[in-house]
Tab-separated table of C-alpha atoms in Angstrom:
chain	number	residue	atom	x	y	z
T	619	UNK	CA	-21.893	24.149	-35.656
T	620	UNK	CA	-19.102	24.299	-38.455
T	621	UNK	CA	-17.893	20.798	-39.766
T	622	UNK	CA	-15.884	19.339	-36.305
T	623	UNK	CA	-16.852	20.985	-33.487
T	624	UNK	CA	-19.175	18.641	-32.182
T	625	UNK	CA	-16.918	15.981	-32.659
T	626	UNK	CA	-13.888	17.825	-31.252
T	627	UNK	CA	-16.186	19.023	-28.106
T	628	UNK	CA	-16.760	15.075	-27.537
T	629	UNK	CA	-13.237	14.600	-28.172
T	630	UNK	CA	-12.633	16.966	-24.964
T	631	UNK	CA	-14.321	15.194	-22.767
T	632	UNK	CA	-13.463	11.869	-23.485
T	633	UNK	CA	-10.156	12.524	-22.694
T	634	UNK	CA	-11.633	14.413	-19.246
T	635	UNK	CA	-13.497	10.562	-18.478
T	636	UNK	CA	-9.953	9.530	-19.289
T	637	UNK	CA	-8.413	11.324	-16.626
T	638	UNK	CA	-10.912	10.356	-14.407
T	639	UNK	CA	-10.678	6.714	-14.938
T	640	UNK	CA	-7.291	6.674	-14.255
T	641	UNK	CA	-8.047	9.062	-10.458
T	642	UNK	CA	-10.263	6.567	-9.769
T	643	UNK	CA	-7.222	3.412	-10.081
T	644	UNK	CA	-4.809	6.060	-7.874
T	645	UNK	CA	-7.618	5.685	-5.518
T	646	UNK	CA	-7.730	1.904	-5.873
T	647	UNK	CA	-4.258	1.831	-5.200
T	648	UNK	CA	-3.776	3.873	-2.456
T	649	UNK	CA	-6.659	1.487	-1.030
T	650	UNK	CA	-5.006	-1.979	-1.733
T	651	UNK	CA	-1.244	-0.308	-0.441
T	652	UNK	CA	-2.909	0.797	3.044
T	653	UNK	CA	-4.486	-3.027	3.275
T	654	UNK	CA	-1.410	-4.840	2.777
T	655	UNK	CA	1.079	-2.350	5.439
T	656	UNK	CA	-2.138	-2.637	7.353
T	657	UNK	CA	-2.085	-6.670	6.946
T	658	UNK	CA	2.111	-6.818	7.514
T	659	UNK	CA	1.749	-5.215	10.407
T	660	UNK	CA	-1.124	-7.050	12.207
T	661	UNK	CA	1.218	-10.030	10.638
T	662	UNK	CA	4.108	-8.708	12.912
T	663	UNK	CA	2.671	-7.863	16.072
T	664	UNK	CA	1.722	-11.563	15.933
T	665	UNK	CA	4.476	-12.383	15.503
T	666	UNK	CA	5.800	-10.537	18.003
T	667	UNK	CA	3.378	-12.233	20.213
T	668	UNK	CA	4.469	-16.058	19.396
T	669	UNK	CA	8.057	-14.922	19.766
T	670	UNK	CA	7.624	-13.560	23.526
T	671	UNK	CA	5.717	-16.460	24.206
T	672	UNK	CA	8.225	-18.867	23.477
T	673	UNK	CA	11.149	-16.792	25.341
T	674	UNK	CA	9.606	-16.707	28.178
T	675	UNK	CA	8.765	-20.360	28.125
T	676	UNK	CA	12.493	-20.249	27.878
T	677	UNK	CA	12.899	-17.850	30.629
T	678	UNK	CA	11.364	-20.517	33.066
T	679	UNK	CA	13.392	-22.908	31.837
T	680	UNK	CA	16.426	-20.721	33.057
T	681	UNK	CA	13.861	-19.537	36.229
T	682	UNK	CA	14.398	-23.420	37.035
T	683	UNK	CA	18.283	-23.833	37.081
T	684	UNK	CA	18.578	-20.665	38.705
T	685	UNK	CA	15.612	-22.014	41.772
T	686	UNK	CA	18.084	-25.119	41.485
T	687	UNK	CA	21.353	-23.308	42.126
T	688	UNK	CA	19.790	-21.623	44.904
T	689	UNK	CA	18.050	-23.815	46.729
T	690	UNK	CA	19.695	-27.350	46.438
T	691	UNK	CA	23.582	-25.935	45.794
T	692	UNK	CA	23.985	-22.682	47.419
T	693	UNK	CA	25.793	-21.692	44.412
T	694	UNK	CA	23.981	-18.540	44.044
T	695	UNK	CA	23.059	-15.474	45.727
T	696	UNK	CA	18.902	-14.952	46.208
T	697	UNK	CA	19.748	-11.833	44.369
T	698	UNK	CA	19.715	-13.672	41.051
T	699	UNK	CA	16.509	-15.499	41.563
T	700	UNK	CA	15.348	-11.838	42.262
T	701	UNK	CA	16.229	-10.420	38.929
T	702	UNK	CA	14.591	-13.513	36.719
T	703	UNK	CA	11.722	-12.021	38.477
T	704	UNK	CA	11.943	-8.729	37.040
T	705	UNK	CA	12.720	-10.826	33.884
T	706	UNK	CA	9.601	-12.567	33.834
T	707	UNK	CA	7.811	-9.376	35.213
T	708	UNK	CA	8.812	-7.264	32.514
T	709	UNK	CA	8.043	-9.904	30.377
T	710	UNK	CA	4.326	-10.296	30.875
T	711	UNK	CA	4.208	-5.822	31.253
T	712	UNK	CA	6.074	-6.796	26.792
T	713	UNK	CA	2.826	-9.124	26.253
T	714	UNK	CA	0.193	-6.680	27.571
T	715	UNK	CA	1.410	-4.233	25.297
T	716	UNK	CA	1.407	-6.335	22.259
T	717	UNK	CA	-1.834	-7.604	23.100
T	718	UNK	CA	-2.901	-4.720	22.850
T	719	UNK	CA	-1.448	-2.923	19.885
T	720	UNK	CA	-2.474	-6.476	17.776
T	721	UNK	CA	-6.143	-5.428	18.941
T	722	UNK	CA	-5.344	-1.681	17.378
T	723	UNK	CA	-4.057	-3.456	14.612
T	724	UNK	CA	-7.161	-5.920	14.162
T	725	UNK	CA	-9.232	-2.670	14.237
T	726	UNK	CA	-7.521	-0.534	11.716
T	727	UNK	CA	-7.635	-3.708	9.500
T	728	UNK	CA	-11.173	-3.983	9.824
T	729	UNK	CA	-11.952	-0.524	8.642
T	730	UNK	CA	-10.498	-0.457	5.739
T	731	UNK	CA	-12.170	-3.710	4.626
T	732	UNK	CA	-15.267	-2.238	5.733
T	733	UNK	CA	-15.979	-5.124	8.580
T	734	UNK	CA	-17.051	-4.492	12.094
T	735	UNK	CA	-13.838	-3.667	14.704
T	736	UNK	CA	-15.068	-6.533	16.386
T	737	UNK	CA	-13.891	-9.421	13.938
T	738	UNK	CA	-10.750	-11.168	14.962
T	739	UNK	CA	-8.494	-10.999	11.676
T	740	UNK	CA	-5.658	-12.996	11.854
T	741	UNK	CA	-2.194	-13.635	9.497
T	742	UNK	CA	-0.913	-16.314	8.152
T	743	UNK	CA	1.893	-18.089	10.552
T	744	UNK	CA	4.326	-18.028	7.583
T	745	UNK	CA	5.185	-15.131	4.918
T	746	UNK	CA	6.756	-16.810	1.774
T	747	UNK	CA	9.885	-15.973	1.275
T	748	UNK	CA	10.665	-13.899	-2.161
T	749	UNK	CA	13.259	-12.901	-4.583
T	750	UNK	CA	13.647	-9.508	-6.249
T	751	UNK	CA	14.577	-8.999	-9.715
T	752	UNK	CA	17.931	-7.149	-9.870
T	753	UNK	CA	16.505	-5.262	-13.124
T	754	UNK	CA	15.949	-1.936	-12.290
T	755	UNK	CA	15.344	-0.854	-15.631
T	756	UNK	CA	12.190	-3.108	-15.903
T	757	UNK	CA	10.472	-1.775	-12.442
T	758	UNK	CA	10.845	2.245	-14.271
T	759	UNK	CA	9.417	0.665	-17.473
T	760	UNK	CA	6.922	-0.545	-16.154
T	761	UNK	CA	5.861	2.858	-13.371
T	762	UNK	CA	6.263	5.128	-16.665
T	763	UNK	CA	4.118	2.624	-18.391
T	764	UNK	CA	1.408	2.132	-15.762
T	765	UNK	CA	1.739	4.742	-13.011
T	766	UNK	CA	-2.009	6.003	-12.805
T	767	UNK	CA	-0.867	9.478	-12.001
T	768	UNK	CA	0.852	9.880	-15.286
T	769	UNK	CA	-1.545	8.382	-16.854
T	770	UNK	CA	-3.946	11.271	-15.460
T	771	UNK	CA	-1.371	13.775	-16.321
T	772	UNK	CA	-1.008	12.370	-20.121
T	773	UNK	CA	-4.956	12.484	-20.172
T	774	UNK	CA	-5.315	16.444	-19.050
T	775	UNK	CA	-3.059	16.803	-21.445
T	776	UNK	CA	-4.526	15.682	-24.274
T	777	UNK	CA	-7.468	17.108	-22.882
T	778	UNK	CA	-5.663	20.419	-23.159
T	779	UNK	CA	-4.551	20.330	-27.182
T	780	UNK	CA	-7.782	18.744	-27.757
T	781	UNK	CA	-9.675	21.709	-26.664
T	782	UNK	CA	-7.044	24.034	-28.540
T	783	UNK	CA	-7.864	22.497	-31.463
T	784	UNK	CA	-11.653	23.136	-30.503
T	785	UNK	CA	-10.789	27.118	-29.457
T	786	UNK	CA	-9.706	27.148	-32.738
T	787	UNK	CA	-12.386	25.928	-35.057
T	788	UNK	CA	-14.213	29.322	-33.136
T	789	UNK	CA	-12.841	30.815	-35.887
T	790	UNK	CA	-15.189	29.896	-37.895
T	791	UNK	CA	-18.506	30.469	-38.553
T	792	UNK	CA	-21.701	28.247	-37.257
T	793	UNK	CA	-24.524	28.444	-39.459
T	794	UNK	CA	-28.456	28.765	-37.628
T	795	UNK	CA	-31.586	27.467	-39.691
T	796	UNK	CA	-34.456	28.017	-38.139
T	797	UNK	CA	-38.759	27.046	-39.352
T	798	UNK	CA	-41.438	28.859	-37.247
T	799	UNK	CA	-45.252	28.014	-37.414
T	800	UNK	CA	-47.815	30.250	-36.279
T	801	UNK	CA	-51.063	29.516	-35.361
T	802	UNK	CA	-53.882	31.411	-36.156
T	803	UNK	CA	-56.461	29.774	-35.184
T	804	UNK	CA	-59.293	32.043	-34.830
T	805	UNK	CA	-57.555	34.510	-34.010
T	806	UNK	CA	-56.943	37.010	-37.092
T	807	UNK	CA	-58.177	40.547	-37.505
T	808	UNK	CA	-58.801	39.501	-41.203
T	809	UNK	CA	-61.840	37.809	-42.233
T	810	UNK	CA	-59.969	36.460	-45.536
T	811	UNK	CA	-57.099	35.183	-43.957
T	812	UNK	CA	-58.923	33.471	-41.000
T	813	UNK	CA	-58.166	30.258	-39.354
T	814	UNK	CA	-54.771	29.989	-42.062
T	815	UNK	CA	-51.672	29.381	-39.673
T	816	UNK	CA	-48.421	31.024	-40.229
T	817	UNK	CA	-44.896	29.142	-41.650
T	818	UNK	CA	-41.613	31.645	-41.096
T	819	UNK	CA	-38.008	29.987	-42.638
T	820	UNK	CA	-34.545	31.972	-41.226
T	821	UNK	CA	-31.032	31.291	-41.289
T	822	UNK	CA	-28.745	32.910	-39.971
T	823	UNK	CA	-24.785	32.930	-39.019
T	824	UNK	CA	-22.224	34.331	-36.126
T	825	UNK	CA	-19.330	36.844	-37.561
T	826	UNK	CA	-16.411	35.248	-35.058
T	827	UNK	CA	-14.934	39.115	-35.289
T	828	UNK	CA	-13.356	38.981	-32.071
T	829	UNK	CA	-10.287	37.875	-32.299
T	830	UNK	CA	-8.284	38.511	-29.472
T	831	UNK	CA	-10.625	36.876	-27.584
T	832	UNK	CA	-10.780	33.586	-29.904
T	833	UNK	CA	-6.778	33.881	-30.091
T	834	UNK	CA	-6.645	34.153	-26.145
T	835	UNK	CA	-9.083	31.358	-25.730
T	836	UNK	CA	-6.529	29.133	-28.571
T	837	UNK	CA	-3.177	30.667	-26.340
T	838	UNK	CA	-5.039	29.681	-22.668
T	839	UNK	CA	-5.880	25.863	-24.463
T	840	UNK	CA	-1.279	25.197	-25.430
T	841	UNK	CA	-0.190	27.185	-21.941
T	842	UNK	CA	-2.324	24.439	-20.600
T	843	UNK	CA	-0.861	21.930	-22.832
T	844	UNK	CA	2.379	23.373	-22.280
T	845	UNK	CA	2.343	23.340	-18.096
T	846	UNK	CA	0.530	19.809	-18.425
T	847	UNK	CA	3.713	18.368	-20.549
T	848	UNK	CA	6.243	19.515	-17.593
T	849	UNK	CA	4.262	18.591	-14.693
T	850	UNK	CA	4.279	15.457	-16.340
T	851	UNK	CA	8.476	14.929	-16.705
T	852	UNK	CA	8.546	16.197	-13.208
T	853	UNK	CA	6.438	14.015	-12.257
T	854	UNK	CA	8.043	11.148	-14.266
T	855	UNK	CA	11.288	11.547	-12.898
T	856	UNK	CA	9.668	11.477	-9.535
T	857	UNK	CA	8.806	8.520	-9.759
T	858	UNK	CA	12.008	6.848	-10.957
T	859	UNK	CA	13.707	8.654	-8.156
T	860	UNK	CA	11.154	6.893	-5.977
T	861	UNK	CA	11.088	3.108	-7.637
T	862	UNK	CA	15.017	3.794	-7.445
T	863	UNK	CA	14.798	4.177	-3.354
T	864	UNK	CA	12.295	1.779	-3.068
T	865	UNK	CA	14.184	-0.772	-4.727
T	866	UNK	CA	17.395	0.439	-2.405
T	867	UNK	CA	15.084	-0.279	0.651
T	868	UNK	CA	13.672	-3.347	-0.748
T	869	UNK	CA	17.213	-5.101	-1.844
T	870	UNK	CA	19.261	-3.809	1.642
T	871	UNK	CA	16.331	-5.534	4.000
T	872	UNK	CA	16.518	-8.668	2.385
T	873	UNK	CA	19.904	-8.604	2.417
T	874	UNK	CA	19.694	-8.165	6.482
T	875	UNK	CA	16.842	-10.754	6.874
T	876	UNK	CA	19.339	-13.446	4.853
T	877	UNK	CA	21.934	-12.187	7.525
T	878	UNK	CA	19.499	-12.938	10.067
T	879	UNK	CA	18.576	-15.451	9.528
T	880	UNK	CA	21.430	-17.673	8.298
T	881	UNK	CA	23.845	-16.077	10.805
T	882	UNK	CA	23.023	-13.567	13.726
T	883	UNK	CA	19.930	-15.786	15.232
T	884	UNK	CA	21.689	-19.414	15.315
T	885	UNK	CA	25.539	-17.664	16.239
T	886	UNK	CA	22.761	-16.118	18.890
T	887	UNK	CA	20.986	-18.977	19.752
T	888	UNK	CA	24.314	-20.869	20.156
T	889	UNK	CA	26.187	-18.717	22.617
T	890	UNK	CA	22.709	-18.712	24.893
T	891	UNK	CA	22.415	-22.300	25.175
T	892	UNK	CA	26.661	-22.683	25.926
T	893	UNK	CA	25.851	-19.726	28.308
T	894	UNK	CA	23.531	-22.060	30.070
T	895	UNK	CA	25.622	-24.620	30.176
T	896	UNK	CA	28.382	-22.912	31.407
T	897	UNK	CA	25.959	-21.037	34.095
T	898	UNK	CA	25.310	-24.454	35.381
T	899	UNK	CA	28.528	-25.423	36.455
T	900	UNK	CA	29.537	-21.608	37.479
T	901	UNK	CA	31.906	-20.889	34.654
T	902	UNK	CA	29.002	-17.768	33.072
T	903	UNK	CA	27.134	-15.385	35.528
T	904	UNK	CA	23.736	-14.698	35.459
T	905	UNK	CA	23.864	-11.470	34.460
T	906	UNK	CA	26.448	-12.456	30.891
T	907	UNK	CA	23.278	-15.535	30.560
T	908	UNK	CA	20.181	-12.866	30.491
T	909	UNK	CA	22.237	-10.206	28.376
T	910	UNK	CA	22.809	-13.501	25.871
T	911	UNK	CA	18.869	-14.233	26.342
T	912	UNK	CA	18.174	-10.952	25.450
T	913	UNK	CA	19.553	-10.629	22.555
T	914	UNK	CA	18.371	-13.443	21.410
T	915	UNK	CA	15.000	-12.161	21.879
T	916	UNK	CA	15.699	-8.546	20.213
T	917	UNK	CA	17.504	-10.216	16.907
T	918	UNK	CA	14.182	-12.939	16.725
T	919	UNK	CA	11.810	-9.620	16.958
T	920	UNK	CA	13.616	-7.948	14.988
T	921	UNK	CA	13.954	-10.218	12.229
T	922	UNK	CA	10.740	-10.114	12.067
T	923	UNK	CA	10.642	-6.473	11.707
T	924	UNK	CA	13.181	-6.824	8.872
T	925	UNK	CA	10.858	-9.153	7.275
T	926	UNK	CA	7.543	-6.717	7.457
T	927	UNK	CA	9.245	-3.475	6.554
T	928	UNK	CA	9.765	-6.045	3.206
T	929	UNK	CA	6.739	-7.022	2.903
T	930	UNK	CA	5.512	-3.269	2.872
T	931	UNK	CA	8.708	-1.916	0.956
T	932	UNK	CA	7.246	-4.229	-1.805
T	933	UNK	CA	3.260	-2.894	-1.651
T	934	UNK	CA	4.971	0.828	-1.715
T	935	UNK	CA	7.002	-0.485	-4.454
T	936	UNK	CA	3.719	-1.394	-6.054
T	937	UNK	CA	1.846	1.154	-5.825
T	938	UNK	CA	4.580	3.590	-7.270
T	939	UNK	CA	4.732	1.355	-10.395
T	940	UNK	CA	0.561	1.109	-10.640
T	941	UNK	CA	0.224	-1.926	-10.133
T	942	UNK	CA	-1.399	-4.638	-7.208
T	943	UNK	CA	2.195	-7.011	-7.249
T	944	UNK	CA	5.531	-6.001	-8.334
T	945	UNK	CA	6.951	-7.452	-11.473
T	946	UNK	CA	10.572	-9.681	-11.873
T	947	UNK	CA	8.853	-10.972	-8.090
T	948	UNK	CA	9.355	-14.759	-7.398
T	949	UNK	CA	7.260	-16.551	-4.675
T	950	UNK	CA	7.183	-19.981	-4.332
T	951	UNK	CA	3.466	-20.874	-3.313
T	952	UNK	CA	1.710	-20.108	-0.117
T	953	UNK	CA	1.009	-22.930	2.743
T	954	UNK	CA	-2.707	-23.497	3.267
T	955	UNK	CA	-4.175	-20.849	4.810
T	956	UNK	CA	-5.004	-21.171	8.659
T	957	UNK	CA	-9.523	-21.304	9.501
T	958	UNK	CA	-9.945	-17.591	9.892
T	959	UNK	CA	-7.393	-16.243	8.446
T	960	UNK	CA	-6.521	-13.951	5.574
T	961	UNK	CA	-4.505	-14.157	2.866
T	962	UNK	CA	-1.986	-11.213	1.686
T	963	UNK	CA	-4.784	-9.643	-0.293
T	964	UNK	CA	-6.793	-8.868	2.469
T	965	UNK	CA	-9.601	-11.793	1.830
T	966	UNK	CA	-11.295	-13.975	4.315
T	967	UNK	CA	-10.234	-17.413	3.735
T	968	UNK	CA	-12.886	-18.502	5.836
T	969	UNK	CA	-14.807	-19.447	3.335
T	970	UNK	CA	-14.985	-19.639	-0.303
T	971	UNK	CA	-19.055	-19.132	-1.094
T	972	UNK	CA	-20.378	-16.880	-3.307
T	973	UNK	CA	-22.755	-15.342	-1.472
T	974	UNK	CA	-23.952	-12.972	-3.880
T	975	UNK	CA	-27.458	-13.602	-5.650
T	976	UNK	CA	-27.225	-15.432	-9.513
T	977	UNK	CA	-23.399	-15.914	-8.963
T	978	UNK	CA	-22.745	-11.850	-10.053
């Protein structure tokens, strides 16, 4: 082949391999994001069950107060007792539904981890608080630099440009040299030359005279490179828009979580305690007290929902910028995990021993 043709063909294949490697990284990040989302959903359901069980105990305390006022003091009607029994039954129904969701979440996470669906997976009890950096430009640069979809597109552009260079080399001829050996043995016709082998030397050259076909191949590769560049620009703009959207979601979810934790829930807890005390002396009716209890339960569940949404949004943001974790997110060290619990990467923490041979 003409000088540079083999090297250029090898470069085209290498650029295609780069694109395939980037696609592999895309698949890895997709799996990691799915595992994180499934893990935090499992965390939310476990927290919802724990909160509901705690509120069930508080409701039983209210039930003892109502029962005493009904049976001993005779200051409330039986209707309050029956309404309270309905509330207790409703909580039992919610717990049945949550436990069914817990089984489904464990099975979904087990599928992603490629373990048995009967594996009893558990999340940590408390997620560490996270402080999100306000440097959005850092996330933009990280996404443009490391997002594997963009890296795939860049590799394809380089492949098309190199393919255009390879197509231009077809304007130059290729030279063919040949050596042929003919083993005559005893099959020769002439007895004089019988047994003498024949050797033939040949040389040839191709003539690239089909200029239209060669030019079409060059233009096709150049057009593919231009189209790839336009697609890269579109994907880059889409990436920045998605990073901005996810960053805004994470910021608002963090603010809502802080508002619920520091302001709404403490006030709702105080309101319920005061209403219970006022109910015992007849200053607040039963419906108002139960409504305050319901509000507090909803606020507790909503707080964990915001916490879960924040973690899932950060997982999506890490996926968009092409990294396993989000730069600029500062989290303190996690508390020790419980037995048979999973860390945030979905690893089984019940054992740390190496199960592979020779440590490989």
